[in-house]
Tab-separated table of C-alpha atoms in Angstrom:
chain	number	residue	atom	x	y	z
A	20	ASP	CA	1.004	15.049	14.160
A	21	THR	CA	2.416	12.017	12.343
A	22	GLU	CA	-0.685	9.886	12.146
A	23	VAL	CA	-3.431	8.906	9.766
A	24	THR	CA	-6.732	8.679	11.653
A	25	GLN	CA	-9.550	6.491	10.395
A	26	THR	CA	-13.111	6.407	11.685
A	27	PRO	CA	-15.008	4.391	12.566
A	28	LYS	CA	-12.750	1.533	13.679
A	29	HIS	CA	-15.543	-0.992	13.196
A	30	LEU	CA	-18.662	-0.832	11.045
A	31	VAL	CA	-21.489	-3.300	10.482
A	32	MET	CA	-23.883	-2.421	7.681
A	33	GLY	CA	-26.714	-4.040	5.797
A	34	MET	CA	-26.660	-4.489	2.056
A	35	THR	CA	-29.181	-1.668	1.566
A	36	ASN	CA	-27.410	0.825	3.836
A	37	LYS	CA	-25.352	3.856	2.927
A	38	LYS	CA	-22.336	4.582	5.096
A	39	SER	CA	-19.070	6.498	4.863
A	40	LEU	CA	-15.535	5.810	6.011
A	41	LYS	CA	-13.408	8.784	6.989
A	42	CYS	CA	-9.670	9.361	6.919
A	43	GLU	CA	-7.735	12.384	8.145
A	44	GLN	CA	-4.073	13.418	8.169
A	45	HIS	CA	-2.367	16.644	9.192
A	46	MET	CA	1.129	15.929	7.940
A	47	GLY	CA	0.772	18.097	4.842
A	48	HIS	CA	0.789	15.038	2.611
A	49	ARG	CA	-0.619	15.661	-0.856
A	50	ALA	CA	-1.315	12.059	-1.871
A	51	MET	CA	-3.899	9.820	-0.209
A	52	TYR	CA	-4.907	6.240	-0.845
A	53	TRP	CA	-7.582	3.670	-0.114
A	54	TYR	CA	-6.628	0.008	0.186
A	55	LYS	CA	-8.780	-3.049	0.876
A	56	GLN	CA	-7.343	-5.954	2.859
A	57	LYS	CA	-8.942	-9.366	3.262
A	58	ALA	CA	-7.841	-11.709	6.021
A	59	LYS	CA	-4.342	-13.136	5.536
A	60	LYS	CA	-3.916	-11.237	2.254
A	61	PRO	CA	-1.875	-8.179	1.281
A	62	PRO	CA	-3.518	-4.771	0.965
A	63	GLU	CA	-5.001	-4.190	-2.493
A	64	LEU	CA	-5.006	-0.703	-3.943
A	65	MET	CA	-8.414	0.812	-4.666
A	66	PHE	CA	-7.942	4.543	-5.272
A	67	VAL	CA	-5.171	7.141	-5.439
A	68	TYR	CA	-5.748	10.855	-4.860
A	69	SER	CA	-3.047	13.228	-5.982
A	70	TYR	CA	-3.365	16.889	-4.945
A	71	GLU	CA	-7.051	16.280	-4.145
A	72	LYS	CA	-7.798	14.822	-7.569
A	73	LEU	CA	-8.581	11.186	-8.284
A	74	SER	CA	-5.644	9.878	-10.317
A	75	ILE	CA	-6.012	6.099	-10.125
A	76	ASN	CA	-9.124	3.918	-9.819
A	77	GLU	CA	-8.192	0.241	-9.829
A	78	SER	CA	-11.441	-0.783	-11.535
A	79	VAL	CA	-13.312	-0.586	-8.244
A	80	PRO	CA	-17.114	-1.202	-8.418
A	81	SER	CA	-19.223	1.940	-8.352
A	82	ARG	CA	-20.768	0.956	-5.017
A	83	PHE	CA	-17.508	2.383	-3.594
A	84	SER	CA	-17.305	6.141	-4.141
A	85	PRO	CA	-14.239	8.071	-2.957
A	86	GLU	CA	-14.168	11.750	-2.145
A	87	CYS	CA	-11.364	14.134	-1.192
A	88	PRO	CA	-12.937	17.343	0.207
A	89	ASN	CA	-9.551	18.916	0.972
A	90	SER	CA	-5.895	17.993	1.334
A	91	SER	CA	-6.391	16.584	4.848
A	92	LEU	CA	-9.537	14.514	4.397
A	93	LEU	CA	-10.437	11.432	2.407
A	94	ASN	CA	-13.818	9.715	2.467
A	95	LEU	CA	-15.066	6.446	1.077
A	96	HIS	CA	-18.831	6.343	0.533
A	97	LEU	CA	-20.421	2.908	0.587
A	98	HIS	CA	-23.744	1.946	-0.937
A	99	ALA	CA	-25.419	-1.376	-1.699
A	100	LEU	CA	-22.422	-3.431	-0.649
A	101	GLN	CA	-22.210	-7.206	-0.799
A	102	PRO	CA	-21.085	-9.570	1.966
A	103	GLU	CA	-17.882	-10.228	0.014
A	104	ASP	CA	-16.993	-6.552	0.497
A	105	SER	CA	-16.394	-7.281	4.172
A	106	ALA	CA	-12.731	-6.465	4.818
A	107	LEU	CA	-10.314	-4.092	6.516
A	108	TYR	CA	-10.267	-0.777	4.667
A	109	LEU	CA	-6.994	1.068	5.017
A	110	CYS	CA	-6.268	4.686	4.301
A	111	ALA	CA	-2.727	5.902	3.673
A	112	SER	CA	-0.950	9.110	2.771
A	113	SER	CA	2.430	10.152	1.382
A	114	GLN	CA	4.255	13.429	0.908
A	115	VAL	CA	3.603	13.500	-2.801
A	116	PRO	CA	2.359	10.881	-5.274
A	117	ASP	CA	5.872	9.686	-6.064
A	118	SER	CA	8.334	7.206	-4.699
A	119	TYR	CA	7.860	7.647	-0.999
A	120	GLY	CA	6.768	5.351	1.779
A	121	TYR	CA	3.199	5.579	2.955
A	122	THR	CA	1.808	6.292	6.410
A	123	PHE	CA	-1.150	4.023	7.059
A	124	GLY	CA	-4.076	4.356	9.424
A	125	SER	CA	-5.233	1.421	11.539
A	126	GLY	CA	-8.156	0.781	9.229
A	127	THR	CA	-11.910	0.339	9.438
A	128	ARG	CA	-13.074	-3.230	9.926
A	129	LEU	CA	-16.202	-3.464	7.751
A	130	THR	CA	-18.759	-6.250	7.987
A	131	VAL	CA	-21.603	-6.377	5.465
A	132	VAL	CA	-24.604	-8.429	6.588
B	5	GLY	CA	1.245	-11.069	-14.951
B	6	GLU	CA	3.363	-8.631	-13.017
B	7	SER	CA	3.604	-9.331	-9.326
B	8	VAL	CA	5.592	-8.897	-6.202
B	9	GLY	CA	5.847	-12.172	-4.294
B	10	LEU	CA	7.549	-13.830	-1.371
B	11	HIS	CA	9.379	-17.144	-1.201
B	12	LEU	CA	8.225	-18.162	2.317
B	13	PRO	CA	4.802	-17.587	3.850
B	14	THR	CA	5.969	-18.172	7.449
B	15	LEU	CA	9.274	-17.876	9.250
B	16	SER	CA	10.015	-18.958	12.810
B	17	VAL	CA	13.207	-17.780	14.526
B	18	GLN	CA	14.686	-17.908	17.992
B	19	GLU	CA	14.882	-14.675	19.944
B	20	GLY	CA	18.286	-13.113	19.421
B	21	ASP	CA	18.884	-14.767	16.057
B	22	ASN	CA	18.943	-12.899	12.765
B	23	SER	CA	15.938	-13.109	10.429
B	24	ILE	CA	15.958	-12.957	6.656
B	25	ILE	CA	12.755	-12.413	4.704
B	26	ASN	CA	12.910	-12.715	0.923
B	27	CYS	CA	10.876	-11.244	-1.895
B	28	ALA	CA	10.880	-11.612	-5.675
B	29	TYR	CA	9.533	-9.016	-8.042
B	30	SER	CA	8.829	-9.245	-11.759
B	31	ASN	CA	8.550	-5.646	-12.980
B	32	SER	CA	12.069	-4.710	-14.023
B	33	ALA	CA	10.984	-1.087	-14.518
B	34	SER	CA	10.200	-0.638	-10.807
B	35	ASP	CA	12.666	1.714	-9.148
B	36	TYR	CA	11.548	1.962	-5.548
B	37	PHE	CA	10.915	-0.771	-2.997
B	38	ILE	CA	9.586	-0.682	0.536
B	39	TRP	CA	9.271	-3.100	3.443
B	40	TYR	CA	6.250	-2.794	5.726
B	41	LYS	CA	5.480	-4.471	9.041
B	42	GLN	CA	1.889	-5.193	9.994
B	43	GLU	CA	0.961	-6.193	13.527
B	44	SER	CA	-2.398	-7.678	14.387
B	45	GLY	CA	-5.161	-5.062	14.373
B	46	LYS	CA	-2.953	-2.345	12.889
B	47	GLY	CA	-2.183	-0.900	9.510
B	48	PRO	CA	1.136	-1.539	7.756
B	49	GLN	CA	4.071	0.369	9.200
B	50	PHE	CA	6.953	1.618	7.063
B	51	ILE	CA	10.247	-0.070	8.002
B	52	ILE	CA	12.797	0.757	5.351
B	53	ASP	CA	12.995	1.558	1.659
B	54	ILE	CA	15.518	1.334	-1.143
B	55	ARG	CA	15.795	2.876	-4.572
B	56	SER	CA	17.001	0.975	-7.595
B	57	ASN	CA	20.284	2.883	-7.785
B	58	MET	CA	21.322	1.222	-4.509
B	59	ASP	CA	21.944	-2.414	-3.593
B	60	LYS	CA	21.984	-2.095	0.196
B	61	ARG	CA	20.506	0.182	2.803
B	62	GLN	CA	20.749	-0.075	6.578
B	63	GLY	CA	18.501	1.126	9.330
B	64	GLN	CA	18.279	0.408	13.015
B	65	ARG	CA	18.621	-3.407	13.253
B	66	VAL	CA	17.272	-3.771	9.700
B	67	THR	CA	19.007	-4.030	6.348
B	68	VAL	CA	17.424	-4.224	2.911
B	69	LEU	CA	19.310	-5.790	0.004
B	70	LEU	CA	18.339	-5.357	-3.619
B	71	ASN	CA	19.599	-7.570	-6.417
B	72	LYS	CA	18.297	-6.126	-9.663
B	73	THR	CA	19.943	-8.820	-11.771
B	74	VAL	CA	17.675	-11.518	-10.362
B	75	LYS	CA	14.919	-9.138	-9.243
B	76	HIS	CA	15.215	-10.104	-5.598
B	77	LEU	CA	14.716	-8.125	-2.404
B	78	SER	CA	15.449	-9.171	1.145
B	79	LEU	CA	14.930	-7.801	4.640
B	80	GLN	CA	17.402	-8.728	7.342
B	81	ILE	CA	16.506	-8.171	10.985
B	82	ALA	CA	19.388	-8.394	13.440
B	83	ALA	CA	18.947	-9.804	16.958
B	84	THR	CA	15.258	-10.563	16.407
B	85	GLN	CA	13.031	-9.667	19.349
B	86	PRO	CA	9.517	-10.813	20.337
B	87	GLY	CA	8.234	-7.391	19.271
B	88	ASP	CA	9.336	-8.184	15.726
B	89	SER	CA	6.612	-10.821	15.434
B	90	ALA	CA	4.317	-9.593	12.662
B	91	VAL	CA	3.546	-9.986	8.976
B	92	TYR	CA	6.137	-8.405	6.704
B	93	PHE	CA	5.255	-7.176	3.224
B	94	CYS	CA	7.584	-6.110	0.484
B	95	ALA	CA	6.071	-3.516	-1.807
B	96	GLU	CA	6.942	-2.169	-5.200
B	97	ASN	CA	6.326	1.383	-6.346
B	98	ARG	CA	5.599	1.633	-10.037
B	99	VAL	CA	4.272	4.147	-12.526
B	100	ASP	CA	0.811	3.582	-13.939
B	101	THR	CA	-1.191	5.592	-16.474
B	102	GLY	CA	-2.568	7.717	-13.637
B	103	GLY	CA	0.629	8.087	-11.685
B	104	PHE	CA	2.607	6.238	-9.026
B	105	LYS	CA	1.160	3.395	-7.008
B	106	THR	CA	2.426	0.885	-4.486
B	107	ILE	CA	1.687	-2.808	-4.977
B	108	PHE	CA	2.142	-5.229	-2.074
B	109	GLY	CA	3.555	-8.735	-2.156
B	110	ALA	CA	1.908	-11.718	-0.481
B	111	GLY	CA	3.521	-11.284	2.958
B	112	THR	CA	5.578	-13.406	5.358
B	113	ARG	CA	4.532	-14.047	8.941
B	114	LEU	CA	7.468	-13.906	11.325
B	115	PHE	CA	7.223	-15.817	14.613
B	116	VAL	CA	9.832	-15.101	17.264
B	117	LYS	CA	10.301	-17.858	19.841
B	118	ALA	CA	11.393	-16.763	23.304
Protein backbone atom coordinates (compact mmCIF):
# COMPACT_ATOMS: atom_id res chain seq x y z
CA ASP A 1 0.00 0.00 0.00
CA THR A 2 1.60 3.26 -1.14
CA GLU A 3 -1.24 5.64 -0.47
CA VAL A 4 -2.43 8.16 2.06
CA THR A 5 -6.21 7.88 2.45
CA GLN A 6 -8.27 10.82 3.64
CA THR A 7 -11.92 10.78 4.64
CA PRO A 8 -14.32 12.30 4.01
CA LYS A 9 -13.53 13.73 0.57
CA HIS A 10 -16.04 16.54 1.06
CA LEU A 11 -17.46 18.05 4.24
CA VAL A 12 -19.94 20.86 4.82
CA MET A 13 -20.30 21.99 8.42
CA GLY A 14 -21.93 24.79 10.33
CA MET A 15 -19.99 27.14 12.55
CA THR A 16 -21.33 25.45 15.70
CA ASN A 17 -20.62 21.89 14.56
CA LYS A 18 -17.90 19.51 15.65
CA LYS A 19 -16.42 17.27 12.98
CA SER A 20 -13.25 15.27 12.40
CA LEU A 21 -11.04 14.67 9.39
CA LYS A 22 -9.27 11.33 9.17
CA CYS A 23 -6.03 10.29 7.52
CA GLU A 24 -4.54 6.81 7.26
CA GLN A 25 -1.33 5.34 5.83
CA HIS A 26 0.11 1.84 5.93
CA MET A 27 3.55 2.53 4.52
CA GLY A 28 5.27 2.42 7.91
CA HIS A 29 5.93 6.15 7.77
CA ARG A 30 6.70 7.69 11.15
CA ALA A 31 6.03 11.34 10.31
CA MET A 32 2.62 12.74 9.41
CA TYR A 33 1.49 16.23 8.50
CA TRP A 34 -1.57 18.41 8.09
CA TYR A 35 -1.58 21.15 5.46
CA LYS A 36 -4.27 23.68 4.55
CA GLN A 37 -4.63 24.82 0.95
CA LYS A 38 -6.77 27.71 -0.26
CA ALA A 39 -7.73 28.03 -3.90
CA LYS A 40 -4.81 28.91 -6.20
CA LYS A 41 -2.39 28.99 -3.25
CA PRO A 42 0.35 26.63 -2.09
CA PRO A 43 -0.25 24.22 0.78
CA GLU A 44 0.45 25.80 4.17
CA LEU A 45 1.83 23.67 6.97
CA MET A 46 -0.35 23.33 10.06
CA PHE A 47 1.01 20.47 12.16
CA VAL A 48 3.86 17.95 12.16
CA TYR A 49 3.72 14.64 14.03
CA SER A 50 6.97 12.82 14.58
CA TYR A 51 6.80 9.27 15.98
CA GLU A 52 3.21 9.95 17.09
CA LYS A 53 4.15 13.09 19.00
CA LEU A 54 3.24 16.63 17.99
CA SER A 55 6.52 18.32 17.08
CA ILE A 56 5.46 21.43 15.17
CA ASN A 57 2.33 23.58 15.48
CA GLU A 58 2.46 26.50 13.07
CA SER A 59 0.49 28.78 15.40
CA VAL A 60 -2.77 27.18 14.31
CA PRO A 61 -5.94 28.40 16.13
CA SER A 62 -7.18 26.08 18.86
CA ARG A 63 -10.40 25.39 16.96
CA PHE A 64 -8.20 22.92 15.02
CA SER A 65 -7.08 20.05 17.25
CA PRO A 66 -4.82 17.32 15.84
CA GLU A 67 -4.55 13.81 17.19
CA CYS A 68 -2.31 10.87 16.31
CA PRO A 69 -3.79 7.71 17.90
CA ASN A 70 -1.11 5.45 16.41
CA SER A 71 1.57 5.44 13.74
CA SER A 72 -0.94 4.83 10.93
CA LEU A 73 -3.68 7.30 11.82
CA LEU A 74 -3.91 11.07 12.01
CA ASN A 75 -7.05 13.01 12.87
CA LEU A 76 -7.93 16.67 12.75
CA HIS A 77 -10.78 17.65 15.06
CA LEU A 78 -12.73 20.74 14.08
CA HIS A 79 -14.86 22.89 16.36
CA ALA A 80 -16.43 26.33 16.02
CA LEU A 81 -14.85 27.00 12.64
CA GLN A 82 -15.26 30.19 10.65
CA PRO A 83 -16.20 30.52 6.97
CA GLU A 84 -12.62 31.59 6.22
CA ASP A 85 -11.50 28.12 7.35
CA SER A 86 -13.07 26.69 4.21
CA ALA A 87 -10.23 25.08 2.25
CA LEU A 88 -8.71 21.82 1.08
CA TYR A 89 -7.11 20.02 4.02
CA LEU A 90 -4.25 17.77 3.01
CA CYS A 91 -2.64 15.02 4.99
CA ALA A 92 0.85 13.77 4.16
CA SER A 93 3.36 11.29 5.49
CA SER A 94 7.09 10.61 5.15
CA GLN A 95 9.43 7.83 6.21
CA VAL A 96 10.86 9.84 9.06
CA PRO A 97 10.68 13.53 9.99
CA ASP A 98 13.80 14.38 8.01
CA SER A 99 14.69 15.33 4.49
CA TYR A 100 12.42 13.08 2.52
CA GLY A 101 9.64 13.70 0.06
CA TYR A 102 6.09 13.46 1.30
CA THR A 103 3.23 11.26 0.12
CA PHE A 104 0.04 13.29 0.08
CA GLY A 105 -3.59 12.23 0.25
CA SER A 106 -6.18 13.75 -2.08
CA GLY A 107 -7.50 15.97 0.68
CA THR A 108 -10.80 16.83 2.31
CA ARG A 109 -12.65 19.74 0.74
CA LEU A 110 -14.14 21.59 3.73
CA THR A 111 -16.87 24.20 3.48
CA VAL A 112 -17.92 26.09 6.60
CA VAL A 113 -21.37 27.69 6.38
CA GLY B 1 11.03 37.12 5.50
CA GLU B 2 12.19 33.72 4.37
CA SER B 3 10.31 32.32 1.42
CA VAL B 4 10.39 29.98 -1.49
CA GLY B 5 9.02 31.66 -4.60
CA LEU B 6 8.59 31.22 -8.32
CA HIS B 7 9.44 33.60 -11.15
CA LEU B 8 6.44 32.78 -13.40
CA PRO B 9 2.89 32.04 -12.29
CA THR B 10 1.85 30.43 -15.61
CA LEU B 11 3.69 28.70 -18.41
CA SER B 12 2.24 27.60 -21.74
CA VAL B 13 4.19 25.20 -23.96
CA GLN B 14 3.56 23.24 -27.12
CA GLU B 15 3.25 19.48 -26.82
CA GLY B 16 6.63 17.90 -27.48
CA ASP B 17 8.62 20.97 -26.43
CA ASN B 18 10.74 21.14 -23.30
CA SER B 19 9.44 23.03 -20.25
CA ILE B 20 11.48 24.90 -17.68
CA ILE B 21 9.95 25.99 -14.39
CA ASN B 22 12.02 28.22 -12.12
CA CYS B 23 12.08 28.81 -8.39
CA ALA B 24 14.02 31.11 -6.08
CA TYR B 25 14.61 30.42 -2.43
CA SER B 26 15.95 32.69 0.29
CA ASN B 27 17.00 30.38 3.14
CA SER B 28 20.64 29.58 2.44
CA ALA B 29 20.63 27.00 5.25
CA SER B 30 18.10 24.79 3.44
CA ASP B 31 19.68 21.56 2.26
CA TYR B 32 16.89 19.63 0.59
CA PHE B 33 14.53 20.66 -2.19
CA ILE B 34 11.58 18.93 -3.78
CA TRP B 35 9.35 19.46 -6.81
CA TYR B 36 5.69 18.48 -6.55
CA LYS B 37 3.00 18.25 -9.22
CA GLN B 38 -0.61 18.93 -8.32
CA GLU B 39 -3.42 18.04 -10.69
CA SER B 40 -6.93 19.37 -10.25
CA GLY B 41 -8.76 17.64 -7.39
CA LYS B 42 -5.66 15.80 -6.16
CA GLY B 43 -2.98 16.26 -3.57
CA PRO B 44 0.59 17.19 -4.52
CA GLN B 45 2.60 14.36 -6.04
CA PHE B 46 6.34 13.99 -5.50
CA ILE B 47 8.28 14.37 -8.77
CA ILE B 48 11.95 14.67 -7.94
CA ASP B 49 14.21 15.92 -5.17
CA ILE B 50 17.74 17.18 -4.78
CA ARG B 51 20.06 17.67 -1.84
CA SER B 52 22.33 20.65 -1.47
CA ASN B 53 25.49 18.64 -2.10
CA MET B 54 24.32 18.12 -5.70
CA ASP B 55 23.72 20.57 -8.54
CA LYS B 56 21.80 18.29 -10.91
CA ARG B 57 19.60 15.25 -10.66
CA GLN B 58 17.76 13.43 -13.43
CA GLY B 59 14.64 11.34 -13.43
CA GLN B 60 12.38 10.02 -16.13
CA ARG B 61 11.87 13.02 -18.47
CA VAL B 62 12.57 15.42 -15.59
CA THR B 63 15.74 17.13 -14.42
CA VAL B 64 16.21 19.36 -11.40
CA LEU B 65 19.04 21.90 -11.30
CA LEU B 66 20.22 23.61 -8.15
CA ASN B 67 22.36 26.73 -8.12
CA LYS B 68 23.25 27.46 -4.51
CA THR B 69 25.26 30.55 -5.41
CA VAL B 70 22.16 32.42 -6.55
CA LYS B 71 19.70 30.29 -4.57
CA HIS B 72 17.85 29.12 -7.65
CA LEU B 73 16.09 25.86 -8.47
CA SER B 74 14.64 24.74 -11.76
CA LEU B 75 12.60 21.83 -13.09
CA GLN B 76 13.06 20.78 -16.69
CA ILE B 77 10.48 18.53 -18.34
CA ALA B 78 11.54 16.96 -21.62
CA ALA B 79 9.06 16.34 -24.46
CA THR B 80 6.16 17.86 -22.52
CA GLN B 81 2.91 15.92 -22.82
CA PRO B 82 -0.73 16.92 -22.20
CA GLY B 83 -0.63 14.83 -19.01
CA ASP B 84 2.02 17.19 -17.66
CA SER B 85 -0.55 19.98 -17.40
CA ALA B 86 -0.78 20.79 -13.69
CA VAL B 87 0.47 23.19 -11.04
CA TYR B 88 4.10 22.66 -10.08
CA PHE B 89 5.42 23.62 -6.66
CA CYS B 90 8.99 23.80 -5.53
CA ALA B 91 9.40 23.10 -1.84
CA GLU B 92 12.16 23.63 0.66
CA ASN B 93 12.87 21.37 3.61
CA ARG B 94 14.27 23.23 6.58
CA VAL B 95 14.92 22.67 10.25
CA ASP B 96 12.70 24.44 12.74
CA THR B 97 12.73 24.43 16.55
CA GLY B 98 10.46 21.38 16.51
CA GLY B 99 12.14 19.53 13.70
CA PHE B 100 12.05 19.34 9.91
CA LYS B 101 9.29 20.88 7.86
CA THR B 102 8.56 21.43 4.19
CA ILE B 103 7.56 24.89 2.98
CA PHE B 104 5.98 25.30 -0.46
CA GLY B 105 6.58 28.04 -3.00
CA ALA B 106 3.81 29.90 -4.80
CA GLY B 107 3.40 27.46 -7.71
CA THR B 108 3.47 27.63 -11.51
CA ARG B 109 0.59 26.44 -13.67
CA LEU B 110 1.79 24.59 -16.75
CA PHE B 111 -0.49 24.48 -19.80
CA VAL B 112 0.40 22.06 -22.57
CA LYS B 113 -1.05 22.92 -25.98
CA ALA B 114 -1.79 20.00 -28.29
